[in-house]
PDB file of C-alpha atoms in Angstrom:
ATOM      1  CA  UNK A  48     -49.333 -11.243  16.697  1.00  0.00           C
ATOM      2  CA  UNK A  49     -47.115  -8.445  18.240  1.00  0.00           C
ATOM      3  CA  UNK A  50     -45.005 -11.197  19.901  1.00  0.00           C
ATOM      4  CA  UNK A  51     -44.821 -13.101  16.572  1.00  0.00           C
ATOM      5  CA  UNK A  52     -43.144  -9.830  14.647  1.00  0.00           C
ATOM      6  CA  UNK A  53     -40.792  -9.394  17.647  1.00  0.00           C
ATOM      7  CA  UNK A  54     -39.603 -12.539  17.329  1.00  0.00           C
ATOM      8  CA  UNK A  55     -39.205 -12.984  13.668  1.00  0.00           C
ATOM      9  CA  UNK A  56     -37.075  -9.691  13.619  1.00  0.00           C
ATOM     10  CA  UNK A  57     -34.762 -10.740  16.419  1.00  0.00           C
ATOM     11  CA  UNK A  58     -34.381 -14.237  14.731  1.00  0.00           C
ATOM     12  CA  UNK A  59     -33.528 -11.740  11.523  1.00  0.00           C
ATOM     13  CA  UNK A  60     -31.045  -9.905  13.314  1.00  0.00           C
ATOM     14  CA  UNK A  61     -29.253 -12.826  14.590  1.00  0.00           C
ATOM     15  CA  UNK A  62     -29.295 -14.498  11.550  1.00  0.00           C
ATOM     16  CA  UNK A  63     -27.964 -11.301   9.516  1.00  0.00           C
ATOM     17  CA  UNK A  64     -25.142 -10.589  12.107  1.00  0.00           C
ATOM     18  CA  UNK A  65     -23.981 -14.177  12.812  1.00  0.00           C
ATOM     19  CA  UNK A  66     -23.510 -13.419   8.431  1.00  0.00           C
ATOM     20  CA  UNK A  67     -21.880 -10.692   8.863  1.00  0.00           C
ATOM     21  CA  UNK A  68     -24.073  -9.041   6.582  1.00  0.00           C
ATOM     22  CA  UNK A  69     -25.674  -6.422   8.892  1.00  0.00           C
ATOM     23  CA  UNK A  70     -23.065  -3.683   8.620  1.00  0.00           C
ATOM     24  CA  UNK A  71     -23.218   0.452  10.057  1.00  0.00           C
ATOM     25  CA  UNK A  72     -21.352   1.484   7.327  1.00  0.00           C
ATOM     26  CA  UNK A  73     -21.836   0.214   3.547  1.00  0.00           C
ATOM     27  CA  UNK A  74     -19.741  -2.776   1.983  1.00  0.00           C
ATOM     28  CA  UNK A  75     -20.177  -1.782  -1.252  1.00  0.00           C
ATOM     29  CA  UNK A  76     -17.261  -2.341  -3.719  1.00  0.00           C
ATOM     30  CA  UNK A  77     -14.767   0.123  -4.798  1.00  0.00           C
ATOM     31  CA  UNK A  78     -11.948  -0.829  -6.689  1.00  0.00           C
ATOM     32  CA  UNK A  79      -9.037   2.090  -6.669  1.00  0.00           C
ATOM     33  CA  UNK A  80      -8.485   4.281  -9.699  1.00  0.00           C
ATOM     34  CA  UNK A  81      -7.430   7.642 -11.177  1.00  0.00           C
ATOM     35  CA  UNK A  82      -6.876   9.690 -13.792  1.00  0.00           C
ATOM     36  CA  UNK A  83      -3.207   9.511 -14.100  1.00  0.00           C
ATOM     37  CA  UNK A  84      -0.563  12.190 -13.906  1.00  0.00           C
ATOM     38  CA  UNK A  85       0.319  14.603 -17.710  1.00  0.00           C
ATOM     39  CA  UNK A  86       3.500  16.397 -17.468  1.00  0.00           C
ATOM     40  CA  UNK A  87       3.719  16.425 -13.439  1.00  0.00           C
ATOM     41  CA  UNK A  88      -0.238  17.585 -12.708  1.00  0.00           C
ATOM     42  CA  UNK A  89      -1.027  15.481  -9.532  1.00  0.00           C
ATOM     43  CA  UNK A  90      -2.817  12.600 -10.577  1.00  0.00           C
ATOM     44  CA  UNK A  91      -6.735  13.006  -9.904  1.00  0.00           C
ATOM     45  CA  UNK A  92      -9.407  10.124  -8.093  1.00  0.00           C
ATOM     46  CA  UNK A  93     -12.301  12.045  -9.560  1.00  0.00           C
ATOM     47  CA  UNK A  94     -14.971  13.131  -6.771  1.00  0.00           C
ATOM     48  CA  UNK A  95     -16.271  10.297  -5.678  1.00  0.00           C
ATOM     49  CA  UNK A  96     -13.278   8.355  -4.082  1.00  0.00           C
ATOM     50  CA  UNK A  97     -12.130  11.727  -3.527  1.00  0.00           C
ATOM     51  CA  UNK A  98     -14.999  12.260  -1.119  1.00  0.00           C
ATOM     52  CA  UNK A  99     -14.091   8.406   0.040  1.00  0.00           C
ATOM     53  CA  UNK A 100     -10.663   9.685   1.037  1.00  0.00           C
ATOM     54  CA  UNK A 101     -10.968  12.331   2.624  1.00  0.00           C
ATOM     55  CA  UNK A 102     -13.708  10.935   4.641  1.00  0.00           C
ATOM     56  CA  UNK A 103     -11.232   7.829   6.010  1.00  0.00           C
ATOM     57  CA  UNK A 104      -8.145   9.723   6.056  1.00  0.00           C
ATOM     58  CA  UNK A 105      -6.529   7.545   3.352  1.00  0.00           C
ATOM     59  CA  UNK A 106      -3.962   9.206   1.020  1.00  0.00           C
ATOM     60  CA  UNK A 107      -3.151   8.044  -2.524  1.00  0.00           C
ATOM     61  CA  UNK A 108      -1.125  11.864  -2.814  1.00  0.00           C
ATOM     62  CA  UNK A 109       0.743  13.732  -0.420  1.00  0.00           C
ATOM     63  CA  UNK A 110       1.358  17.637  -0.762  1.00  0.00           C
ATOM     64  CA  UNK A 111       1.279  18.458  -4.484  1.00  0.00           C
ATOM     65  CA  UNK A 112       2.674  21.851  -3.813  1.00  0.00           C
ATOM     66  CA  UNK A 113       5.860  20.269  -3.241  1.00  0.00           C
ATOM     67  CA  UNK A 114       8.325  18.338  -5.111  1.00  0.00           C
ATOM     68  CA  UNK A 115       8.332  15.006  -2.056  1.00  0.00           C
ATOM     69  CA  UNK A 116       7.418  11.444  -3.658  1.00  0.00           C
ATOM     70  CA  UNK A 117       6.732   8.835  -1.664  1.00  0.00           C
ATOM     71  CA  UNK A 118       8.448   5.045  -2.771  1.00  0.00           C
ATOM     72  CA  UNK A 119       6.557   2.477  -1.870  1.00  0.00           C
ATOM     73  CA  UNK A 120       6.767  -1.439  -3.582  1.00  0.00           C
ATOM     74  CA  UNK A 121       4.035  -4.388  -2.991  1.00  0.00           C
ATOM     75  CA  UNK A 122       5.658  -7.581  -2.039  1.00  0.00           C
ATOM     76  CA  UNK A 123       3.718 -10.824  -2.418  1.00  0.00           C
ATOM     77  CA  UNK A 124       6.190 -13.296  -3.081  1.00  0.00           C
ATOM     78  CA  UNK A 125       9.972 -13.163  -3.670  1.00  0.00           C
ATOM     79  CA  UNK A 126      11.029 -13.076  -7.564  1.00  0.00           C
ATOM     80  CA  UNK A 127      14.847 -12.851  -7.158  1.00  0.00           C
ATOM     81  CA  UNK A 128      14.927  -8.644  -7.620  1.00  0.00           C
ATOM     82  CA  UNK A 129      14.149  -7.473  -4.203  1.00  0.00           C
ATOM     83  CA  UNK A 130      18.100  -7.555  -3.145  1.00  0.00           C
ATOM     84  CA  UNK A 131      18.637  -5.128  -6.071  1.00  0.00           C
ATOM     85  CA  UNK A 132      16.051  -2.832  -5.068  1.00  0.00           C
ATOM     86  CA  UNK A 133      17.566  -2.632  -1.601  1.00  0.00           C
ATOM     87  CA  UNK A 134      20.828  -2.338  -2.620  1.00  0.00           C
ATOM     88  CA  UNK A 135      20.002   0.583  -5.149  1.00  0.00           C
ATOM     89  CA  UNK A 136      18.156   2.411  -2.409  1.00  0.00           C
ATOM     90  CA  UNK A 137      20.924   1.973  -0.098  1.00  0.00           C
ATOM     91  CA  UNK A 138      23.435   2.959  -2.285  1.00  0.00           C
ATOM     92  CA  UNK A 139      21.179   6.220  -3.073  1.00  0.00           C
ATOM     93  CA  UNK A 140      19.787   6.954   0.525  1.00  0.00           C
ATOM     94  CA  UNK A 141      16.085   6.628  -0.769  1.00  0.00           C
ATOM     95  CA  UNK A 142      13.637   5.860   2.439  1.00  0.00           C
ATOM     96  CA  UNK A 143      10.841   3.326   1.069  1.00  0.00           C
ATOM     97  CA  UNK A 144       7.755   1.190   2.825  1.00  0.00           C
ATOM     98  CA  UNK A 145       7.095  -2.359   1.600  1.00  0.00           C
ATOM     99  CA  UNK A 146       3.740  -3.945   1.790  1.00  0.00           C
ATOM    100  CA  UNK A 147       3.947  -7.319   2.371  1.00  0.00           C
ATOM    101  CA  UNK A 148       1.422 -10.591   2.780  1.00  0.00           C
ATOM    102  CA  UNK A 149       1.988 -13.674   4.606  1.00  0.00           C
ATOM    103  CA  UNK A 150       3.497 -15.770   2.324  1.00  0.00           C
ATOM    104  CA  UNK A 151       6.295 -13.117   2.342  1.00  0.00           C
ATOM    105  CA  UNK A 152       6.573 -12.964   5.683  1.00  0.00           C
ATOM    106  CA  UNK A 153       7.341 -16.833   5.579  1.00  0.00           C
ATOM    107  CA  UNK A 154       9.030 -17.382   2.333  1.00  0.00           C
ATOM    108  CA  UNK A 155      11.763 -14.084   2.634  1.00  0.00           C
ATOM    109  CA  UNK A 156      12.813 -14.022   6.110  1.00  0.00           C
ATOM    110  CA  UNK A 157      16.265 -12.729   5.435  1.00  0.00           C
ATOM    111  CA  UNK A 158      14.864  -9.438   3.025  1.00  0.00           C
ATOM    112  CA  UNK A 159      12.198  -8.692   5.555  1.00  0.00           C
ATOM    113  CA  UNK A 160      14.658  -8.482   8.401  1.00  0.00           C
ATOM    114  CA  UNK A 161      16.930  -5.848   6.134  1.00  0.00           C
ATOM    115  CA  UNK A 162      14.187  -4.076   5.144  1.00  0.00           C
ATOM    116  CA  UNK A 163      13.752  -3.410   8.833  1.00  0.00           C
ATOM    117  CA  UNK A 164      17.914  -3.223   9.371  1.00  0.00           C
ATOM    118  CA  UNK A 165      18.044  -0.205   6.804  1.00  0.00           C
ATOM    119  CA  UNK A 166      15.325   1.717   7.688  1.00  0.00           C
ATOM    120  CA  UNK A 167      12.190   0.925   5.685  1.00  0.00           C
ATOM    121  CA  UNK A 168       9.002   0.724   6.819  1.00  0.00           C
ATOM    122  CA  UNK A 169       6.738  -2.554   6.596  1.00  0.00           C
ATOM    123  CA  UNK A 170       3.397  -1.847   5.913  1.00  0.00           C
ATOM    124  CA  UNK A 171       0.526  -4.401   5.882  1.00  0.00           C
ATOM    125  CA  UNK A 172      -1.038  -5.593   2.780  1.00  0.00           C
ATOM    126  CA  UNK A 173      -2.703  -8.787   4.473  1.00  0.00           C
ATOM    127  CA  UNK A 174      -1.923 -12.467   5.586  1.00  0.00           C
ATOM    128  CA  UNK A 175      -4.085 -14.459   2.713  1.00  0.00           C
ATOM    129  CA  UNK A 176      -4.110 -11.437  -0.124  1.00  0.00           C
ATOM    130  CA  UNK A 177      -8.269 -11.746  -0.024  1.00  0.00           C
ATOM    131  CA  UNK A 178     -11.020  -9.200  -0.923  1.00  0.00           C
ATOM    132  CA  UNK A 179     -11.639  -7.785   1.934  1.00  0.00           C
ATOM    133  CA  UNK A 180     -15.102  -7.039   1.123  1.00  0.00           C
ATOM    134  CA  UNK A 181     -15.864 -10.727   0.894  1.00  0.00           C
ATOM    135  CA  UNK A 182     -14.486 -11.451   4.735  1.00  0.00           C
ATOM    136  CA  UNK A 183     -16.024 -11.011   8.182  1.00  0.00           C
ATOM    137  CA  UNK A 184     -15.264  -8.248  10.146  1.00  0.00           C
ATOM    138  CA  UNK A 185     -12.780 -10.980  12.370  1.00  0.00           C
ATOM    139  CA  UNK A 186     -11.501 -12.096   9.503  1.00  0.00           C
ATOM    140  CA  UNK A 187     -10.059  -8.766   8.444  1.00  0.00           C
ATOM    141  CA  UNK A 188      -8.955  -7.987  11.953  1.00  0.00           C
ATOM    142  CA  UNK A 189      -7.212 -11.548  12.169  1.00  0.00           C
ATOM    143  CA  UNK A 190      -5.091 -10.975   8.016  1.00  0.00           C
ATOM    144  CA  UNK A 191      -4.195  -7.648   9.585  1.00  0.00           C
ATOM    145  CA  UNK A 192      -2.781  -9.012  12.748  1.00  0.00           C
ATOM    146  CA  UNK A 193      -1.138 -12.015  11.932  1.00  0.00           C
ATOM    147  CA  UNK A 194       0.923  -9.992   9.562  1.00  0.00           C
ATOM    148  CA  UNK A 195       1.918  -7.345  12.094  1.00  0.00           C
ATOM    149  CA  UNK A 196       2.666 -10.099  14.928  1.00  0.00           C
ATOM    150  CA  UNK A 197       4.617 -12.054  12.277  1.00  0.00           C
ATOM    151  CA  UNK A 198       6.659  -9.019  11.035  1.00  0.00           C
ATOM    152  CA  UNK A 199       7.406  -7.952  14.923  1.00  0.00           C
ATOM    153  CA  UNK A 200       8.457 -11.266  15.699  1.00  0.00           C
ATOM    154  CA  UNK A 201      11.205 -11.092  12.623  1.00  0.00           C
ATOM    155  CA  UNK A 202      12.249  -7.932  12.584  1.00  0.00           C
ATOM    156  CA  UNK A 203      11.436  -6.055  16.089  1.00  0.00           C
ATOM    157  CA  UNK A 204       9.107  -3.845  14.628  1.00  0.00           C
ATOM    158  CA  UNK A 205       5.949  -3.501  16.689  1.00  0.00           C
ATOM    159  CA  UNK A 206       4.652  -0.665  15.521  1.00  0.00           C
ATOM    160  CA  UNK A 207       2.461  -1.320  12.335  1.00  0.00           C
ATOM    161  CA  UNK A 208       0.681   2.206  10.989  1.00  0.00           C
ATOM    162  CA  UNK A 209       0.281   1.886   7.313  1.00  0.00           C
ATOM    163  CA  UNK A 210      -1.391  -0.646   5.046  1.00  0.00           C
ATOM    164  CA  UNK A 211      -2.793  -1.246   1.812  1.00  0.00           C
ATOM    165  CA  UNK A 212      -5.955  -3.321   0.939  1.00  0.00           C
ATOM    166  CA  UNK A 213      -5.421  -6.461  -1.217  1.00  0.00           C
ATOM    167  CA  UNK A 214      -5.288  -5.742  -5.271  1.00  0.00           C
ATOM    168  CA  UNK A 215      -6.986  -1.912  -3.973  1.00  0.00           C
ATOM    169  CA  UNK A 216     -10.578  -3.063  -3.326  1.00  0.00           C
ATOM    170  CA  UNK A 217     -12.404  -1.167  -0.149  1.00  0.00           C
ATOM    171  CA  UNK A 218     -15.479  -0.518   0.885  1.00  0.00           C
ATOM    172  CA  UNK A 219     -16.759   2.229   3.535  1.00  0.00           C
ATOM    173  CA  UNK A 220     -16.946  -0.825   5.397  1.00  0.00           C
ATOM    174  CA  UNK A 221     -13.200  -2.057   5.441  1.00  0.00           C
ATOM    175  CA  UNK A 222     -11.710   1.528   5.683  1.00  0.00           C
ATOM    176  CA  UNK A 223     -13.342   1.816   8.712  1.00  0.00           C
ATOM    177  CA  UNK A 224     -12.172  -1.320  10.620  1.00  0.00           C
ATOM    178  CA  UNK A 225      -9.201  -0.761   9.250  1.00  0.00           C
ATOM    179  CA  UNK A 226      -9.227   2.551  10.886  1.00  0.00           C
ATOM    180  CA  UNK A 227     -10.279   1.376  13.504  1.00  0.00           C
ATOM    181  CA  UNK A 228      -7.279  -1.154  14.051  1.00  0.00           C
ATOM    182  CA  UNK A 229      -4.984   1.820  14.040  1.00  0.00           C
ATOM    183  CA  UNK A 230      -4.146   1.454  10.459  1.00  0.00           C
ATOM    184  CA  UNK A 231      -3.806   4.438   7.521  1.00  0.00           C
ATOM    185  CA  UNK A 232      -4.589   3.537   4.274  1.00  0.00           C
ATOM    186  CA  UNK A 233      -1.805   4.395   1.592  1.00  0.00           C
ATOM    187  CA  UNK A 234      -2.831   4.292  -1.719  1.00  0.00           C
ATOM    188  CA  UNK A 235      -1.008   5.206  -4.769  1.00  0.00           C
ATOM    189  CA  UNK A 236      -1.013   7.605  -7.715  1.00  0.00           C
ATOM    190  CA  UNK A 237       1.634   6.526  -9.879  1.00  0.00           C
ATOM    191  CA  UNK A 238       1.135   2.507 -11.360  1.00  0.00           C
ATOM    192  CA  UNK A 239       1.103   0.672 -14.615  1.00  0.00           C
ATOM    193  CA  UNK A 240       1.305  -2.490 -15.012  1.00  0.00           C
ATOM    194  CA  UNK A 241       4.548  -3.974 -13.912  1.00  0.00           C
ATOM    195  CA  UNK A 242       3.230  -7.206 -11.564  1.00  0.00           C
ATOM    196  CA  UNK A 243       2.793  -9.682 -14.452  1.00  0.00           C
ATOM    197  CA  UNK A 244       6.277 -11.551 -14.578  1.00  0.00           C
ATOM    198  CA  UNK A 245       5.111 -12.577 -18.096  1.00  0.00           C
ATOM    199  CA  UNK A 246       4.430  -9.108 -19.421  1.00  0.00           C
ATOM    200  CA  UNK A 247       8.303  -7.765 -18.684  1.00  0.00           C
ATOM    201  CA  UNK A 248       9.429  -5.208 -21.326  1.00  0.00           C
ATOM    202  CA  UNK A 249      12.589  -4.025 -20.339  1.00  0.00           C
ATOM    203  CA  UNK A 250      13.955  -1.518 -17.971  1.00  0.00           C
ATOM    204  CA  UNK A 251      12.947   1.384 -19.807  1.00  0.00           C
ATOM    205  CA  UNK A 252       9.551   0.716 -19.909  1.00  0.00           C
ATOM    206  CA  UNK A 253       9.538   0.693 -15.922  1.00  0.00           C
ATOM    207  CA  UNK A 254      11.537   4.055 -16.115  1.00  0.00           C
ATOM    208  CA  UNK A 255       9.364   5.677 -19.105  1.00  0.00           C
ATOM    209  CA  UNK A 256       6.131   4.924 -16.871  1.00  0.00           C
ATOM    210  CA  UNK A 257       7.398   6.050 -13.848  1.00  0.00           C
ATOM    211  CA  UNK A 258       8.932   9.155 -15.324  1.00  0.00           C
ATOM    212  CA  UNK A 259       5.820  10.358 -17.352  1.00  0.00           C
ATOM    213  CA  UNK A 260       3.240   9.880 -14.326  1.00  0.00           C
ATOM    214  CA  UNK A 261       5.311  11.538 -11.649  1.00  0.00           C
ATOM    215  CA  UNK A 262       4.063  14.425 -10.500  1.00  0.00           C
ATOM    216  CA  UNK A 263       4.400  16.602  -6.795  1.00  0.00           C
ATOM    217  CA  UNK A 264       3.137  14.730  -3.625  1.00  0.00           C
ATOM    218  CA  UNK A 265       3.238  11.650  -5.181  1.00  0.00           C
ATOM    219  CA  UNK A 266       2.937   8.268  -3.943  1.00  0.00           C
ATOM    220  CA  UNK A 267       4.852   5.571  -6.047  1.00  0.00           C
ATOM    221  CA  UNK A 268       3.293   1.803  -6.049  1.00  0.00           C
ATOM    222  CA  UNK A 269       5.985  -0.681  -7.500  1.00  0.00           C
ATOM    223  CA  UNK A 270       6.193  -4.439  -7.067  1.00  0.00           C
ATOM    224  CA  UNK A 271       9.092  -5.945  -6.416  1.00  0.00           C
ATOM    225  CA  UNK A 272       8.809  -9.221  -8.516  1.00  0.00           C
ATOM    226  CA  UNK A 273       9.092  -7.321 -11.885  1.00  0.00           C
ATOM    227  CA  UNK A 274      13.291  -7.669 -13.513  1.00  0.00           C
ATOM    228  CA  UNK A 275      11.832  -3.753 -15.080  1.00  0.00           C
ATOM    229  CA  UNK A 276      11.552  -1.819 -12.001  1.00  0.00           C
ATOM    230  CA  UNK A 277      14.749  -3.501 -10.288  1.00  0.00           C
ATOM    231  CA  UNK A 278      16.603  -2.705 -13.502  1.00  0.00           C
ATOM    232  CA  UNK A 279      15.039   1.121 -13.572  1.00  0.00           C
ATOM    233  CA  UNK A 280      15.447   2.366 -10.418  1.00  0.00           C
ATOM    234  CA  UNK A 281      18.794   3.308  -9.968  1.00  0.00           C
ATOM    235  CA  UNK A 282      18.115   5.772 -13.083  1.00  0.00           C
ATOM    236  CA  UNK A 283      15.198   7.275 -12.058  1.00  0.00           C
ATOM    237  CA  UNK A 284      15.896   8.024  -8.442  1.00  0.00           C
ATOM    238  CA  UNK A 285      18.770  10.066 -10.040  1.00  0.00           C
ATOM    239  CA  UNK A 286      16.924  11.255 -12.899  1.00  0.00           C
ATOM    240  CA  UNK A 287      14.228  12.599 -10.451  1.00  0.00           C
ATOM    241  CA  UNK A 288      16.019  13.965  -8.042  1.00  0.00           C
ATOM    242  CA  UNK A 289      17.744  16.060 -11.267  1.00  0.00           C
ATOM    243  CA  UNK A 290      13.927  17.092 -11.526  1.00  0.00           C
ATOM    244  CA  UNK A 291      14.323  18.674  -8.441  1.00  0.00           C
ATOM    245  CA  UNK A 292      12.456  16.089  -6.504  1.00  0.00           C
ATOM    246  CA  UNK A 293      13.156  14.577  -2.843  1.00  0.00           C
ATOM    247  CA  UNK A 294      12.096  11.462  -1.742  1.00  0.00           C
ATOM    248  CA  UNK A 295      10.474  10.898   1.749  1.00  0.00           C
ATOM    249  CA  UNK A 296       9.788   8.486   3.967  1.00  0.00           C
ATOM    250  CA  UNK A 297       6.017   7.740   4.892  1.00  0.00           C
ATOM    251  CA  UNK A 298       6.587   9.015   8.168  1.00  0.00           C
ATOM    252  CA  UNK A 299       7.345  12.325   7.090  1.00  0.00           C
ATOM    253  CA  UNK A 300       3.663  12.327   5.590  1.00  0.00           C
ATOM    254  CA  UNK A 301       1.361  15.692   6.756  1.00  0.00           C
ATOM    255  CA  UNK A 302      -0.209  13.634   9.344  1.00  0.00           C
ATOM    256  CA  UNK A 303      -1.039  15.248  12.548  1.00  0.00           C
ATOM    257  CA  UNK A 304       0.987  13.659  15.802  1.00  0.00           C
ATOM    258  CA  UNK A 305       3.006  10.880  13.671  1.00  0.00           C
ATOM    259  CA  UNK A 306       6.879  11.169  14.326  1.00  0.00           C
ATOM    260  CA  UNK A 307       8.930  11.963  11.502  1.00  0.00           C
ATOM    261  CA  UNK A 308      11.919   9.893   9.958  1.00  0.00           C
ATOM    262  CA  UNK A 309      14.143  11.842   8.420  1.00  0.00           C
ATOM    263  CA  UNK A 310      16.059  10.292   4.897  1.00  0.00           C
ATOM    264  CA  UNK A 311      19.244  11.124   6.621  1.00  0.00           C
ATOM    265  CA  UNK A 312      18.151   8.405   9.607  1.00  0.00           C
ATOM    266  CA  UNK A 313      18.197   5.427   7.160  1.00  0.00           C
ATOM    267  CA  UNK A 314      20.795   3.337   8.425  1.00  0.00           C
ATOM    268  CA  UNK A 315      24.191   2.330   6.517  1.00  0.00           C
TER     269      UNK A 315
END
């Protein structure tokens, strides 16, 4: 009998494992969300994902005693407005990281390469776009590392430290390998809804959004297929640095033994 329930519970193991459902740390769901920033009070996660955070060393906020924001733009697929964007951060010495997927990688060789050229950072935001809950722990490892192998073969940049989980769902689970791939999760407190190419309203709706949520320390999530945002943010980099703010790089983020990149490195 004991040699029966010894060998139904390895048989259970195996089974579980070889399902990758047999985890050390949970897989439940979290999608990201916050209470967004009122007249420039740091936007809030609430305690729970605030506890989530702090306890994987992700950052959706940097600093909020000081007037730094932190540009950052999700790049899926190429929509014609990415040039501008370059161009108007070039033209206003704004540092910025992109997050980009596969089909990116493949379909924009040119933009990824000046991203690189003028200083940006490339961050990883996957090879497939999928739920990362919903994939095996190789799975994950293998969208994270095609993208940074891909990117280094384009652009020379083998150094991957930063990336953001598909459409912001994590789990305990998939912060953790993530972590454990040498990757910080960047998350976001300033975003509306700006990705649906259908749903464009016109530059100043871009600007109006980005202007009411910004607050100190924080971290701006754009994507770069919407005509609004390309159109807006020539205005509001000027507008907010009239504010009094200053835009940083991810680099320069308060994390202990990173090397910082000053704005004033971004190349011509």
């Amino acid at each position: 009998m004991k040699k029966s329930i010894i060998t139904c519970f390895a048989f259970l193991m195996t089974f579980g494992l070889c399902l990758g459902t047999v985890h050390a740390v949970s897989n439940v769901r979290y999608d990201w969300g916050f209470n967004k920033s009122k007249n420039e009070e740091p936007a809030d996660a609430g305690p729970k994902y605030n506890a989530i955070v702090e306890k994987y060393g992700a950052i959706y906020k940097a600093d909020t005693s000081k007037k730094d924001i932190y540009l950052t733009f999700d790049n899926g697929y190429e929509n014609g407005y990415t040039e501008k964007v370059l161009d108007t951060l070039k033209e206003h010495k704004v540092p910025a990281a992109f997050f980009v997927t596969g089909h990116y990688l493949k379909t924009a060789e040119p933009l990824v390469k000046r991203m690189v050229k003028e200083g940006h950072i490339i961050g990883n935001h996957s090879w497939n776009h999928p739920d990362f809950t919903q994939v095996s722990d190789e799975k994950l490892k293998e969208e994270l590392d095609t993208v940074k192998l891909k990117t280094a073969e384009l652009t020379g940049q083998k150094e991957m430290k930063y990336m953001r989980p598909p459409r912001g769902i994590f789990s305990e689970r998939t912060l953790q390998l993530s972590n454990d791939l040498g990757y910080k999760h960047i998350l976001w407190s300033v975003a509306f809804l700006d990705w649906d190419v259908n749903r464009q309203k016109g530059w100043k709706y871009s600007y109006d959004n980005i202007m009411a949520q910004v607050h100190p320390g924080a971290i701006i999530l754009l994507h770069s297929v919407s005509k609004d945002n390309a159109e807006a943010l020539g205005k509001a980099i000027t507008d907010l640095k009239k504010r009094g703010y200053t835009f940083k790089s991810l680099d320069e983020l308060p994390i202990s033994g990173q090397k910082k990149k000053e704005p004033s490195d971004l190349k011509s």
